[in-house]
mmCIF file of N, CA and C in Angstrom:
data_model
loop_
_atom_site.group_PDB
_atom_site.id
_atom_site.type_symbol
_atom_site.label_atom_id
_atom_site.label_comp_id
_atom_site.label_asym_id
_atom_site.label_seq_id
_atom_site.Cartn_x
_atom_site.Cartn_y
_atom_site.Cartn_z
ATOM 1 N N UNK A 282 127.149 96.604 95.692
ATOM 2 C CA UNK A 282 125.367 96.587 95.706
ATOM 3 C C UNK A 282 124.765 96.914 94.245
ATOM 4 N N UNK A 283 124.374 96.036 93.485
ATOM 5 C CA UNK A 283 123.976 96.338 92.329
ATOM 6 C C UNK A 283 122.280 96.960 92.264
ATOM 7 N N UNK A 284 122.170 97.981 91.274
ATOM 8 C CA UNK A 284 120.660 98.592 91.080
ATOM 9 C C UNK A 284 120.842 98.615 89.674
ATOM 10 N N UNK A 285 120.279 97.680 88.866
ATOM 11 C CA UNK A 285 120.093 97.861 87.402
ATOM 12 C C UNK A 285 119.229 99.038 87.250
ATOM 13 N N UNK A 286 119.873 100.066 86.303
ATOM 14 C CA UNK A 286 118.978 101.224 85.866
ATOM 15 C C UNK A 286 117.691 101.141 84.859
ATOM 16 N N UNK A 287 117.417 99.749 84.314
ATOM 17 C CA UNK A 287 116.266 99.772 83.585
ATOM 18 C C UNK A 287 115.121 99.037 84.348
ATOM 19 N N UNK A 288 115.318 99.162 85.706
ATOM 20 C CA UNK A 288 114.102 98.531 86.429
ATOM 21 C C UNK A 288 113.468 99.757 87.257
ATOM 22 N N UNK A 289 112.480 99.644 87.879
ATOM 23 C CA UNK A 289 111.876 100.639 88.903
ATOM 24 C C UNK A 289 111.783 100.149 90.105
ATOM 25 N N UNK A 290 111.541 100.636 91.192
ATOM 26 C CA UNK A 290 111.677 100.529 92.487
ATOM 27 C C UNK A 290 110.413 100.775 93.277
ATOM 28 N N UNK A 291 110.372 100.608 94.381
ATOM 29 C CA UNK A 291 109.583 100.979 95.547
ATOM 30 C C UNK A 291 110.201 101.248 96.766
ATOM 31 N N UNK A 292 109.381 102.006 97.660
ATOM 32 C CA UNK A 292 110.027 102.380 99.173
ATOM 33 C C UNK A 292 110.186 101.311 99.974
ATOM 34 N N UNK A 293 109.495 100.174 99.245
ATOM 35 C CA UNK A 293 109.587 98.875 100.243
ATOM 36 C C UNK A 293 110.599 97.687 99.938
ATOM 37 N N UNK A 294 111.562 98.294 98.817
ATOM 38 C CA UNK A 294 112.542 97.615 98.398
ATOM 39 C C UNK A 294 112.310 96.370 97.479
ATOM 40 N N UNK A 295 111.153 96.567 96.888
ATOM 41 C CA UNK A 295 110.948 95.573 95.571
ATOM 42 C C UNK A 295 111.509 96.547 94.322
ATOM 43 N N UNK A 296 111.791 95.528 93.347
ATOM 44 C CA UNK A 296 112.338 95.786 92.105
ATOM 45 C C UNK A 296 111.075 95.497 91.183
ATOM 46 N N UNK A 297 111.048 96.272 89.908
ATOM 47 C CA UNK A 297 109.830 95.994 88.931
ATOM 48 C C UNK A 297 110.396 96.147 87.833
ATOM 49 N N UNK A 298 110.119 94.968 86.972
ATOM 50 C CA UNK A 298 110.680 95.277 85.282
ATOM 51 C C UNK A 298 109.151 94.878 84.377
ATOM 52 N N UNK A 299 108.877 95.925 83.792
ATOM 53 C CA UNK A 299 107.740 96.054 82.975
ATOM 54 C C UNK A 299 108.022 95.571 81.564
ATOM 55 N N UNK A 300 107.308 94.649 81.145
ATOM 56 C CA UNK A 300 107.370 94.189 79.818
ATOM 57 C C UNK A 300 105.680 94.002 79.310
ATOM 58 N N UNK A 301 105.273 95.063 78.464
ATOM 59 C CA UNK A 301 103.953 95.295 78.053
ATOM 60 C C UNK A 301 102.984 95.672 79.153
ATOM 61 N N UNK A 302 102.182 94.423 79.477
ATOM 62 C CA UNK A 302 101.030 94.590 80.814
ATOM 63 C C UNK A 302 101.674 93.690 81.766
ATOM 64 N N UNK A 303 102.781 93.105 81.850
ATOM 65 C CA UNK A 303 103.144 92.378 82.942
ATOM 66 C C UNK A 303 104.290 92.797 83.718
ATOM 67 N N UNK A 304 104.519 92.702 84.931
ATOM 68 C CA UNK A 304 105.433 93.239 85.968
ATOM 69 C C UNK A 304 106.254 92.204 86.746
ATOM 70 N N UNK A 305 107.153 92.006 86.232
ATOM 71 C CA UNK A 305 107.929 90.887 87.178
ATOM 72 C C UNK A 305 108.512 91.589 88.205
ATOM 73 N N UNK A 306 108.496 91.047 89.430
ATOM 74 C CA UNK A 306 108.461 91.786 90.659
ATOM 75 C C UNK A 306 109.622 90.814 91.579
ATOM 76 N N UNK A 307 110.462 91.320 92.304
ATOM 77 C CA UNK A 307 111.450 90.652 93.334
ATOM 78 C C UNK A 307 111.794 91.747 94.380
ATOM 79 N N UNK A 308 112.814 91.392 95.156
ATOM 80 C CA UNK A 308 113.343 92.238 96.153
ATOM 81 C C UNK A 308 114.721 92.717 95.730
ATOM 82 N N UNK A 309 114.891 94.140 96.314
ATOM 83 C CA UNK A 309 116.487 94.449 95.756
ATOM 84 C C UNK A 309 117.444 93.932 96.394
ATOM 85 N N UNK A 310 118.719 94.064 95.634
ATOM 86 C CA UNK A 310 119.903 93.601 96.203
ATOM 87 C C UNK A 310 120.148 93.882 97.707
ATOM 88 N N UNK A 311 119.593 95.495 97.726
ATOM 89 C CA UNK A 311 119.755 96.078 99.112
ATOM 90 C C UNK A 311 118.972 95.084 100.210
ATOM 91 N N UNK A 312 117.747 94.787 99.764
ATOM 92 C CA UNK A 312 116.810 94.242 100.753
ATOM 93 C C UNK A 312 117.251 92.825 101.123
ATOM 94 N N UNK A 313 117.585 92.120 100.158
ATOM 95 C CA UNK A 313 118.186 90.649 100.275
ATOM 96 C C UNK A 313 119.460 90.803 101.484
ATOM 97 N N UNK A 314 120.250 91.830 101.095
ATOM 98 C CA UNK A 314 121.447 92.057 102.072
ATOM 99 C C UNK A 314 121.069 92.321 103.583
ATOM 100 N N UNK A 315 120.052 93.140 103.504
ATOM 101 C CA UNK A 315 119.550 93.622 105.035
ATOM 102 C C UNK A 315 119.105 92.556 105.505
ATOM 103 N N UNK A 316 118.311 91.350 104.855
ATOM 104 C CA UNK A 316 117.558 90.321 105.502
ATOM 105 C C UNK A 316 118.657 89.220 105.776
ATOM 106 N N UNK A 317 119.549 88.900 105.022
ATOM 107 C CA UNK A 317 120.387 87.960 105.424
ATOM 108 C C UNK A 317 120.267 86.621 104.498
ATOM 109 N N UNK A 318 120.726 85.469 104.642
ATOM 110 C CA UNK A 318 120.383 84.431 104.433
ATOM 111 C C UNK A 318 118.875 83.910 104.146
ATOM 112 N N UNK A 319 118.345 84.066 102.947
ATOM 113 C CA UNK A 319 116.908 83.868 102.717
ATOM 114 C C UNK A 319 116.678 82.250 102.747
ATOM 115 N N UNK A 320 115.576 81.830 103.645
ATOM 116 C CA UNK A 320 115.637 80.233 103.624
ATOM 117 C C UNK A 320 114.114 79.972 103.160
ATOM 118 N N UNK A 321 113.380 80.903 103.045
ATOM 119 C CA UNK A 321 112.006 80.302 102.588
ATOM 120 C C UNK A 321 111.109 81.521 101.728
ATOM 121 N N UNK A 322 110.645 81.287 100.907
ATOM 122 C CA UNK A 322 109.689 82.507 100.298
ATOM 123 C C UNK A 322 108.090 81.772 99.965
ATOM 124 N N UNK A 323 107.537 82.548 100.471
ATOM 125 C CA UNK A 323 106.112 82.139 100.506
ATOM 126 C C UNK A 323 104.929 83.072 99.842
ATOM 127 N N UNK A 324 104.247 82.820 98.596
ATOM 128 C CA UNK A 324 103.501 83.557 97.775
ATOM 129 C C UNK A 324 102.131 82.633 97.773
ATOM 130 N N UNK A 325 101.177 82.772 98.368
ATOM 131 C CA UNK A 325 100.027 82.076 98.158
ATOM 132 C C UNK A 325 98.884 82.813 97.688
ATOM 133 N N UNK A 326 99.230 83.771 96.835
ATOM 134 C CA UNK A 326 98.101 84.695 96.248
ATOM 135 C C UNK A 326 98.114 84.567 94.770
ATOM 136 N N UNK A 327 98.955 83.491 94.080
ATOM 137 C CA UNK A 327 98.965 83.129 92.617
ATOM 138 C C UNK A 327 97.421 83.018 92.173
ATOM 139 N N UNK A 328 97.215 83.806 91.459
ATOM 140 C CA UNK A 328 95.765 83.816 90.609
ATOM 141 C C UNK A 328 94.725 84.808 91.325
ATOM 142 N N UNK A 329 95.147 85.438 92.135
ATOM 143 C CA UNK A 329 94.378 86.480 92.887
ATOM 144 C C UNK A 329 94.625 87.887 92.325
ATOM 145 N N UNK A 330 93.757 88.735 92.394
ATOM 146 C CA UNK A 330 93.884 90.053 92.025
ATOM 147 C C UNK A 330 93.921 90.945 93.416
ATOM 148 N N UNK A 331 95.034 91.718 93.700
ATOM 149 C CA UNK A 331 95.071 92.315 94.494
ATOM 150 C C UNK A 331 95.254 93.927 94.656
ATOM 151 N N UNK A 332 95.360 94.822 95.206
ATOM 152 C CA UNK A 332 95.614 96.350 95.317
ATOM 153 C C UNK A 332 96.985 96.546 95.553
ATOM 154 N N UNK A 333 97.579 97.616 94.975
ATOM 155 C CA UNK A 333 98.616 98.105 95.158
ATOM 156 C C UNK A 333 98.945 98.230 96.730
ATOM 157 N N UNK A 334 100.090 98.015 97.052
ATOM 158 C CA UNK A 334 100.609 97.812 98.408
ATOM 159 C C UNK A 334 100.151 96.909 99.523
ATOM 160 N N UNK A 335 99.239 95.774 98.672
ATOM 161 C CA UNK A 335 98.691 94.803 99.837
ATOM 162 C C UNK A 335 100.015 93.867 99.629
ATOM 163 N N UNK A 336 99.874 93.241 101.095
ATOM 164 C CA UNK A 336 100.761 91.868 101.205
ATOM 165 C C UNK A 336 100.473 90.715 100.040
ATOM 166 N N UNK A 337 101.558 90.558 99.212
ATOM 167 C CA UNK A 337 101.434 89.414 98.238
ATOM 168 C C UNK A 337 101.968 87.872 98.808
ATOM 169 N N UNK A 338 102.839 88.193 99.694
ATOM 170 C CA UNK A 338 103.767 86.892 100.157
ATOM 171 C C UNK A 338 104.397 87.513 101.278
ATOM 172 N N UNK A 339 105.295 86.448 102.044
ATOM 173 C CA UNK A 339 106.359 86.863 102.754
ATOM 174 C C UNK A 339 107.828 86.189 102.196
ATOM 175 N N UNK A 340 108.991 86.820 103.042
ATOM 176 C CA UNK A 340 110.232 86.036 102.547
ATOM 177 C C UNK A 340 110.881 85.963 104.213
ATOM 178 N N UNK A 341 111.503 84.664 104.289
ATOM 179 C CA UNK A 341 111.677 84.276 105.620
ATOM 180 C C UNK A 341 113.283 84.113 105.387
ATOM 181 N N UNK A 342 113.956 85.192 106.339
ATOM 182 C CA UNK A 342 115.600 84.671 106.420
ATOM 183 C C UNK A 342 115.897 84.037 107.531
ATOM 184 N N UNK A 343 117.113 83.881 108.269
ATOM 185 C CA UNK A 343 117.478 83.155 109.292
ATOM 186 C C UNK A 343 117.067 84.003 110.350
ATOM 187 N N UNK A 344 116.964 84.806 110.612
ATOM 188 C CA UNK A 344 116.840 85.896 111.782
ATOM 189 C C UNK A 344 115.218 86.822 111.942
ATOM 190 N N UNK A 345 114.561 86.682 110.610
ATOM 191 C CA UNK A 345 113.494 87.530 110.544
ATOM 192 C C UNK A 345 112.591 87.039 109.177
ATOM 193 N N UNK A 346 111.256 87.519 109.517
ATOM 194 C CA UNK A 346 110.342 87.174 108.241
ATOM 195 C C UNK A 346 109.862 88.722 107.911
ATOM 196 N N UNK A 347 109.603 88.920 106.542
ATOM 197 C CA UNK A 347 109.242 90.140 105.810
ATOM 198 C C UNK A 347 108.241 90.136 105.077
ATOM 199 N N UNK A 348 107.248 91.010 105.236
ATOM 200 C CA UNK A 348 106.116 91.081 103.956
ATOM 201 C C UNK A 348 106.629 91.417 102.895
ATOM 202 N N UNK A 349 105.811 90.951 101.759
ATOM 203 C CA UNK A 349 106.273 91.432 100.562
ATOM 204 C C UNK A 349 105.163 92.282 99.834
ATOM 205 N N UNK A 350 105.347 93.549 99.507
ATOM 206 C CA UNK A 350 104.120 94.421 99.022
ATOM 207 C C UNK A 350 104.178 94.405 97.648
ATOM 208 N N UNK A 351 102.714 94.171 96.984
ATOM 209 C CA UNK A 351 102.507 94.413 95.630
ATOM 210 C C UNK A 351 102.690 95.931 95.362
ATOM 211 N N UNK A 352 103.588 95.926 94.040
ATOM 212 C CA UNK A 352 104.065 97.555 93.769
ATOM 213 C C UNK A 352 102.935 98.162 92.598
ATOM 214 N N UNK A 353 102.075 97.166 92.195
ATOM 215 C CA UNK A 353 101.030 97.555 91.260
ATOM 216 C C UNK A 353 99.797 96.855 91.400
ATOM 217 N N UNK A 354 98.545 97.509 91.296
ATOM 218 C CA UNK A 354 97.450 96.769 91.241
ATOM 219 C C UNK A 354 97.416 95.799 90.131
ATOM 220 N N UNK A 355 96.679 94.486 90.411
ATOM 221 C CA UNK A 355 96.498 93.356 89.404
ATOM 222 C C UNK A 355 96.782 92.114 89.628
ATOM 223 N N UNK A 356 96.594 91.185 88.863
ATOM 224 C CA UNK A 356 96.673 89.835 89.223
ATOM 225 C C UNK A 356 97.998 89.097 89.050
ATOM 226 N N UNK A 357 97.882 88.340 89.959
ATOM 227 C CA UNK A 357 99.493 87.646 90.173
ATOM 228 C C UNK A 357 99.200 86.267 89.279
ATOM 229 N N UNK A 358 99.705 86.459 88.110
ATOM 230 C CA UNK A 358 99.642 85.316 87.357
ATOM 231 C C UNK A 358 100.950 84.151 87.202
ATOM 232 N N UNK A 359 101.953 84.565 88.067
ATOM 233 C CA UNK A 359 103.266 83.547 87.963
ATOM 234 C C UNK A 359 103.669 83.839 89.236
ATOM 235 N N UNK A 360 103.958 82.578 89.955
ATOM 236 C CA UNK A 360 105.047 82.585 91.129
ATOM 237 C C UNK A 360 106.190 81.742 90.479
ATOM 238 N N UNK A 361 107.706 82.263 91.049
ATOM 239 C CA UNK A 361 108.880 81.504 90.718
ATOM 240 C C UNK A 361 108.798 80.360 91.399
ATOM 241 N N UNK A 362 108.187 79.298 91.057
ATOM 242 C CA UNK A 362 108.305 78.059 91.606
ATOM 243 C C UNK A 362 109.597 77.514 92.123
ATOM 244 N N UNK A 363 110.836 77.737 91.473
ATOM 245 C CA UNK A 363 112.188 77.391 91.690
ATOM 246 C C UNK A 363 112.306 77.685 93.228
ATOM 247 N N UNK A 364 111.708 78.874 93.387
ATOM 248 C CA UNK A 364 112.252 79.531 95.046
ATOM 249 C C UNK A 364 111.948 78.488 95.928
ATOM 250 N N UNK A 365 111.000 77.644 95.917
ATOM 251 C CA UNK A 365 110.348 76.560 96.882
ATOM 252 C C UNK A 365 111.683 75.706 97.300
ATOM 253 N N UNK A 366 112.540 75.352 96.063
ATOM 254 C CA UNK A 366 113.796 74.426 96.425
ATOM 255 C C UNK A 366 114.915 75.173 96.351
ATOM 256 N N UNK A 367 114.881 76.479 96.033
ATOM 257 C CA UNK A 367 116.020 77.262 95.992
ATOM 258 C C UNK A 367 115.978 78.651 96.267
ATOM 259 N N UNK A 368 115.522 79.019 97.728
ATOM 260 C CA UNK A 368 115.190 80.267 98.061
ATOM 261 C C UNK A 368 116.351 81.344 97.961
ATOM 262 N N UNK A 369 117.763 80.372 98.216
ATOM 263 C CA UNK A 369 118.840 81.163 98.228
ATOM 264 C C UNK A 369 118.827 82.039 96.818
ATOM 265 N N UNK A 370 118.373 81.436 95.721
ATOM 266 C CA UNK A 370 118.547 82.420 94.638
ATOM 267 C C UNK A 370 118.236 84.000 94.650
ATOM 268 N N UNK A 371 117.058 84.052 95.786
ATOM 269 C CA UNK A 371 117.183 85.581 96.077
ATOM 270 C C UNK A 371 118.414 86.336 96.434
ATOM 271 N N UNK A 372 119.108 85.467 97.391
ATOM 272 C CA UNK A 372 120.566 86.271 97.651
ATOM 273 C C UNK A 372 121.393 86.193 96.495
ATOM 274 N N UNK A 373 121.446 85.312 95.750
ATOM 275 C CA UNK A 373 122.532 84.950 94.832
ATOM 276 C C UNK A 373 122.413 85.813 93.628
ATOM 277 N N UNK A 374 120.964 85.920 93.206
ATOM 278 C CA UNK A 374 120.803 86.721 91.870
ATOM 279 C C UNK A 374 119.372 87.376 92.147
ATOM 280 N N UNK A 375 119.334 88.303 92.757
ATOM 281 C CA UNK A 375 117.904 89.038 93.248
ATOM 282 C C UNK A 375 117.096 89.597 91.952
ATOM 283 N N UNK A 376 117.954 90.272 90.762
ATOM 284 C CA UNK A 376 117.300 90.772 89.679
ATOM 285 C C UNK A 376 117.043 89.495 88.684
ATOM 286 N N UNK A 377 117.586 88.325 88.625
ATOM 287 C CA UNK A 377 117.507 87.172 87.676
ATOM 288 C C UNK A 377 116.920 86.206 88.320
ATOM 289 N N UNK A 378 117.523 84.916 88.411
ATOM 290 C CA UNK A 378 116.471 83.851 89.053
ATOM 291 C C UNK A 378 115.749 83.888 90.129
ATOM 292 N N UNK A 379 116.257 85.223 91.058
ATOM 293 C CA UNK A 379 115.549 85.355 92.373
ATOM 294 C C UNK A 379 114.198 85.963 92.161
ATOM 295 N N UNK A 380 113.836 86.246 90.800
ATOM 296 C CA UNK A 380 112.619 87.109 90.903
ATOM 297 C C UNK A 380 111.415 86.237 91.415
ATOM 298 N N UNK A 381 110.345 87.102 92.018
ATOM 299 C CA UNK A 381 109.260 86.131 92.741
ATOM 300 C C UNK A 381 107.895 86.076 91.883
ATOM 301 N N UNK A 382 107.388 87.098 91.546
ATOM 302 C CA UNK A 382 106.092 86.833 90.896
ATOM 303 C C UNK A 382 106.028 87.786 89.542
ATOM 304 N N UNK A 383 105.017 87.502 88.799
ATOM 305 C CA UNK A 383 104.510 88.007 87.483
ATOM 306 C C UNK A 383 103.119 88.581 87.812
ATOM 307 N N UNK A 384 103.183 90.137 87.774
ATOM 308 C CA UNK A 384 101.607 90.592 87.887
ATOM 309 C C UNK A 384 101.191 91.134 86.548
ATOM 310 N N UNK A 385 99.918 90.766 86.088
ATOM 311 C CA UNK A 385 99.218 91.464 84.880
ATOM 312 C C UNK A 385 98.613 92.783 85.597
ATOM 313 N N UNK A 386 99.054 93.588 85.458
ATOM 314 C CA UNK A 386 98.772 94.938 86.227
ATOM 315 C C UNK A 386 97.549 95.610 85.368
ATOM 316 N N UNK A 387 96.812 96.250 86.180
ATOM 317 C CA UNK A 387 95.622 96.693 85.592
ATOM 318 C C UNK A 387 95.336 98.254 85.532
ATOM 319 N N UNK A 388 96.121 98.960 85.924
ATOM 320 C CA UNK A 388 96.341 100.651 85.876
ATOM 321 C C UNK A 388 97.845 101.157 85.601
ATOM 322 N N UNK A 389 97.674 101.451 84.480
ATOM 323 C CA UNK A 389 99.279 102.124 84.072
ATOM 324 C C UNK A 389 99.568 103.362 84.733
ATOM 325 N N UNK A 390 98.702 104.080 85.202
ATOM 326 C CA UNK A 390 98.886 105.440 85.984
ATOM 327 C C UNK A 390 99.813 104.927 87.273
ATOM 328 N N UNK A 391 99.525 103.984 87.592
ATOM 329 C CA UNK A 391 100.346 103.629 89.012
ATOM 330 C C UNK A 391 101.765 103.541 88.529
ATOM 331 N N UNK A 392 102.276 102.975 87.478
ATOM 332 C CA UNK A 392 103.884 103.071 86.905
ATOM 333 C C UNK A 392 104.270 104.443 87.623
ATOM 334 N N UNK A 393 103.597 105.331 87.326
ATOM 335 C CA UNK A 393 104.207 106.767 87.610
ATOM 336 C C UNK A 393 104.705 106.773 89.039
ATOM 337 N N UNK A 394 104.029 105.886 90.103
ATOM 338 C CA UNK A 394 104.439 106.069 91.382
ATOM 339 C C UNK A 394 105.819 105.138 91.824
ATOM 340 N N UNK A 395 106.173 104.531 90.804
ATOM 341 C CA UNK A 395 107.588 103.558 90.982
ATOM 342 C C UNK A 395 108.763 104.743 90.940
ATOM 343 N N UNK A 396 109.497 104.262 91.692
ATOM 344 C CA UNK A 396 111.138 105.150 91.610
ATOM 345 C C UNK A 396 111.760 104.512 90.534
ATOM 346 N N UNK A 397 112.658 105.711 90.062
ATOM 347 C CA UNK A 397 113.798 105.297 89.273
ATOM 348 C C UNK A 397 115.065 104.887 90.048
ATOM 349 N N UNK A 398 115.980 104.597 89.577
ATOM 350 C CA UNK A 398 117.192 104.152 90.455
ATOM 351 C C UNK A 398 117.740 105.188 91.045
ATOM 352 N N UNK A 399 117.677 106.552 90.806
ATOM 353 C CA UNK A 399 118.320 107.622 91.504
ATOM 354 C C UNK A 399 117.443 108.003 92.607
ATOM 355 N N UNK A 400 116.087 107.985 92.374
ATOM 356 C CA UNK A 400 115.243 108.230 93.674
ATOM 357 C C UNK A 400 115.379 106.643 94.601
ATOM 358 N N UNK A 401 115.516 105.756 94.271
ATOM 359 C CA UNK A 401 115.691 104.591 95.122
ATOM 360 C C UNK A 401 117.035 104.625 95.883
ATOM 361 N N UNK A 402 117.988 105.068 95.500
ATOM 362 C CA UNK A 402 119.350 105.181 95.915
ATOM 363 C C UNK A 402 119.301 106.220 97.077
ATOM 364 N N UNK A 403 118.749 107.242 96.749
ATOM 365 C CA UNK A 403 118.213 108.216 97.781
ATOM 366 C C UNK A 403 117.773 107.598 99.163
ATOM 367 N N UNK A 404 116.673 106.872 98.958
ATOM 368 C CA UNK A 404 116.093 106.232 100.083
ATOM 369 C C UNK A 404 116.868 105.334 100.796
ATOM 370 N N UNK A 405 117.856 104.549 99.906
ATOM 371 C CA UNK A 405 118.792 103.472 100.695
ATOM 372 C C UNK A 405 120.075 104.106 101.153
ATOM 373 N N UNK A 406 120.141 105.694 101.071
ATOM 374 C CA UNK A 406 121.472 106.294 101.407
ATOM 375 C C UNK A 406 122.369 105.733 100.395
ATOM 376 N N UNK A 407 122.127 105.681 99.193
ATOM 377 C CA UNK A 407 123.349 105.439 98.335
ATOM 378 C C UNK A 407 124.043 106.450 97.450
#
């Protein structure tokens, strides 16, 4: 299982890459492994501003549907449209081609609530 050290993580199994005031978000390798084969990613909140921990979309696997929680308050400025035709990219490359959204976040203080790789490993028992 891969956990890049340069990313931040949430207790809800999202990863976050910060570049300036934009955060790229996806689900972790652990999460995609627990879900199994992903068949659909739905994000209908592009262009909306949501609060931290609000549901921004869902990911559907063969056996279950799981909500996706926003790790930071902000505007969803981009959805990875490639996932509409290739949802399996989340399984194959969760930290690369499988990214889900980009957020223009509005409160830098919220970054402090994100987990580093060591803290996330503790949550998943790694």
